[in-house]
mmCIF file of C-alpha atoms in Angstrom:
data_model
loop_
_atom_site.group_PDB
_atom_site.id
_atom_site.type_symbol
_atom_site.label_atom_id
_atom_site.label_comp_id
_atom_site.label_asym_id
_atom_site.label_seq_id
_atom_site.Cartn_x
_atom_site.Cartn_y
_atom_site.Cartn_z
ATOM 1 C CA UNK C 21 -29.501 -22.979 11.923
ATOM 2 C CA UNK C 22 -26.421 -21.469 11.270
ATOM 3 C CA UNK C 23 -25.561 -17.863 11.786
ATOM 4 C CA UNK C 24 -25.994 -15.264 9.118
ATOM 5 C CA UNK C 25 -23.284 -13.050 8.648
ATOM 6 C CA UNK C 26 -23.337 -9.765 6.621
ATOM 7 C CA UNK C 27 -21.074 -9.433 3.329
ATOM 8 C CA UNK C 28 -17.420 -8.939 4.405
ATOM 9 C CA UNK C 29 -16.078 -5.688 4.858
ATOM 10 C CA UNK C 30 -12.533 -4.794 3.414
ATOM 11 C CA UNK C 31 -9.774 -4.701 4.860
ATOM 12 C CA UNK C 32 -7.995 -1.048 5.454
ATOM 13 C CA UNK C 33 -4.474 -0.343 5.132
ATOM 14 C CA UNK C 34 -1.810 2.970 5.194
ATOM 15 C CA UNK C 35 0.359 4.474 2.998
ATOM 16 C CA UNK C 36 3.092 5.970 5.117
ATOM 17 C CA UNK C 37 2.163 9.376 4.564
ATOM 18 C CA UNK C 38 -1.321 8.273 6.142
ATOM 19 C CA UNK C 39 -0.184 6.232 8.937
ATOM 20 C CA UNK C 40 2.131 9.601 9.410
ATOM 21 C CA UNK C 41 -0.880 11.711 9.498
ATOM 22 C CA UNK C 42 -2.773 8.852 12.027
ATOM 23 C CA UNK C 43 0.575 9.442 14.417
ATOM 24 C CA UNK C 44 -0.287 12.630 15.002
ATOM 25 C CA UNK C 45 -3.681 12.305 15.850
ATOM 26 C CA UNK C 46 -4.408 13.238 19.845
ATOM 27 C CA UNK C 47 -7.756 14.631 19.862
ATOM 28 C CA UNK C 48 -10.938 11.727 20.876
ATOM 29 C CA UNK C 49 -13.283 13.428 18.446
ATOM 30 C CA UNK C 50 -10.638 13.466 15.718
ATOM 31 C CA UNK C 51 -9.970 9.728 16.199
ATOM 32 C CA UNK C 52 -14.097 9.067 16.699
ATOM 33 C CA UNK C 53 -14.564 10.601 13.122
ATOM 34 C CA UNK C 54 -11.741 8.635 11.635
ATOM 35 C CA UNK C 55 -12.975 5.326 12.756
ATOM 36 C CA UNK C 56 -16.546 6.411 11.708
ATOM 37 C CA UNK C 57 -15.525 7.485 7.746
ATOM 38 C CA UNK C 58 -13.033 4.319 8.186
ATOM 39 C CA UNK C 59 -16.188 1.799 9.034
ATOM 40 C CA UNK C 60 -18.061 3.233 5.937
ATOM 41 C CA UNK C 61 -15.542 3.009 3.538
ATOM 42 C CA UNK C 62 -14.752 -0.517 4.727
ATOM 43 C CA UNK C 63 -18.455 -1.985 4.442
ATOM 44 C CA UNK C 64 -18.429 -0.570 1.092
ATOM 45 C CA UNK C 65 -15.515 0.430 -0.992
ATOM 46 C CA UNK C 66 -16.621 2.117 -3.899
ATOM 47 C CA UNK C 67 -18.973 4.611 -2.028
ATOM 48 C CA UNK C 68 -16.492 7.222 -2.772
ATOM 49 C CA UNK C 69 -16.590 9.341 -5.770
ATOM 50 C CA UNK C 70 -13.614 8.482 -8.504
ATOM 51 C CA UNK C 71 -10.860 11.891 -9.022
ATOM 52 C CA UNK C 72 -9.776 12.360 -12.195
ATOM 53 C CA UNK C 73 -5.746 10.943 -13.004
ATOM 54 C CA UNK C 74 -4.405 8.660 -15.250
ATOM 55 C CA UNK C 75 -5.346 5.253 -16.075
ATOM 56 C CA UNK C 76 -1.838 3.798 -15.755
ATOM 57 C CA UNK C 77 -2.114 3.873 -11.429
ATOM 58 C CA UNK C 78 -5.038 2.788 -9.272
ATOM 59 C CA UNK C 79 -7.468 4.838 -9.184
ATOM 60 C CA UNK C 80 -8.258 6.946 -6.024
ATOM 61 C CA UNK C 81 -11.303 7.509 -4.614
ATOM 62 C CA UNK C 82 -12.675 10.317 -2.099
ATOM 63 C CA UNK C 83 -14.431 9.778 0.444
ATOM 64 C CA UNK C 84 -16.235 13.373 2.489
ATOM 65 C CA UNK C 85 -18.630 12.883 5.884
ATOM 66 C CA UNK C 86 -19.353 16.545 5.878
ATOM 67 C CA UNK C 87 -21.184 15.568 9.529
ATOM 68 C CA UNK C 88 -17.732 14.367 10.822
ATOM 69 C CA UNK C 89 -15.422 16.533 8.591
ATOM 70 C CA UNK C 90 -13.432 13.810 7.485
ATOM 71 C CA UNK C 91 -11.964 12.903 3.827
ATOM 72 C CA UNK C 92 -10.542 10.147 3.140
ATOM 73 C CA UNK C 93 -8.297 9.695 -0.307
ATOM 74 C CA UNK C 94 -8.581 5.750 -1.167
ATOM 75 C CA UNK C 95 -7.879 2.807 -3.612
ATOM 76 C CA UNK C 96 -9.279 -0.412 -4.178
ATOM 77 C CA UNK C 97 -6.908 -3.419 -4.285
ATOM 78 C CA UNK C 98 -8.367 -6.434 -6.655
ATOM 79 C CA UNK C 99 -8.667 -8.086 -3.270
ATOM 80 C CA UNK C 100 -10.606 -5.629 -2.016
ATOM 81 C CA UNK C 101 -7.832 -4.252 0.867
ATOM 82 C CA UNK C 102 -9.063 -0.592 0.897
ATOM 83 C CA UNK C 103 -5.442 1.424 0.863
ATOM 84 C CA UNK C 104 -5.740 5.111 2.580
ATOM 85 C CA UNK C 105 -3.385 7.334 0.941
ATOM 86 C CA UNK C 106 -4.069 10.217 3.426
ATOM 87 C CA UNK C 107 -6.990 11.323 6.016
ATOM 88 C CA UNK C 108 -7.169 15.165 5.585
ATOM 89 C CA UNK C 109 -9.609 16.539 7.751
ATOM 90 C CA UNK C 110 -11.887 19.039 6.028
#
């Protein structure tokens, strides 16, 4: 029997202001809480809650842990590539 395999996550990509932010990043906890908020958003893409803006750009997504202090600002390509715009610890 073959192996079962869970639904593909997406795949996660910076904006250079993010990758910017992830450059200055030292701290193990800071990178631990990252990776965690990263993983969830990744298995499932729309489990952030939709900011107001315009119709005419993507629309971008939030994404708190209040346990890990992390939020994430997002957008969904039609290919499902998850694009971080910025990681802003709370």
């Amino acid at each position: 029997m073959p192996p079962q395999h869970g639904p593909r996550r997406a795949r996660i990509a910076f904006s250079d202001s993010a990758a910017k932010q992830l450059e200055n990043i030292t701290s193990e906890a800071e990178i631990h809480a990252l990776d965690r908020a990263l993983v969830v958003v990744s298995v499932d893409p729309e489990v952030g809650e939709t900011l107001p803006g315009d119709s005419a750009g993507p629309q971008l997504l939030q994404y708190t842990d209040d346990v890990e202090r992390v939020r994430l600002l997002y957008w969904v390509t039609a290919l499902r590539t998850v694009v971080v715009v910025a990681y802003i610890e709370v």
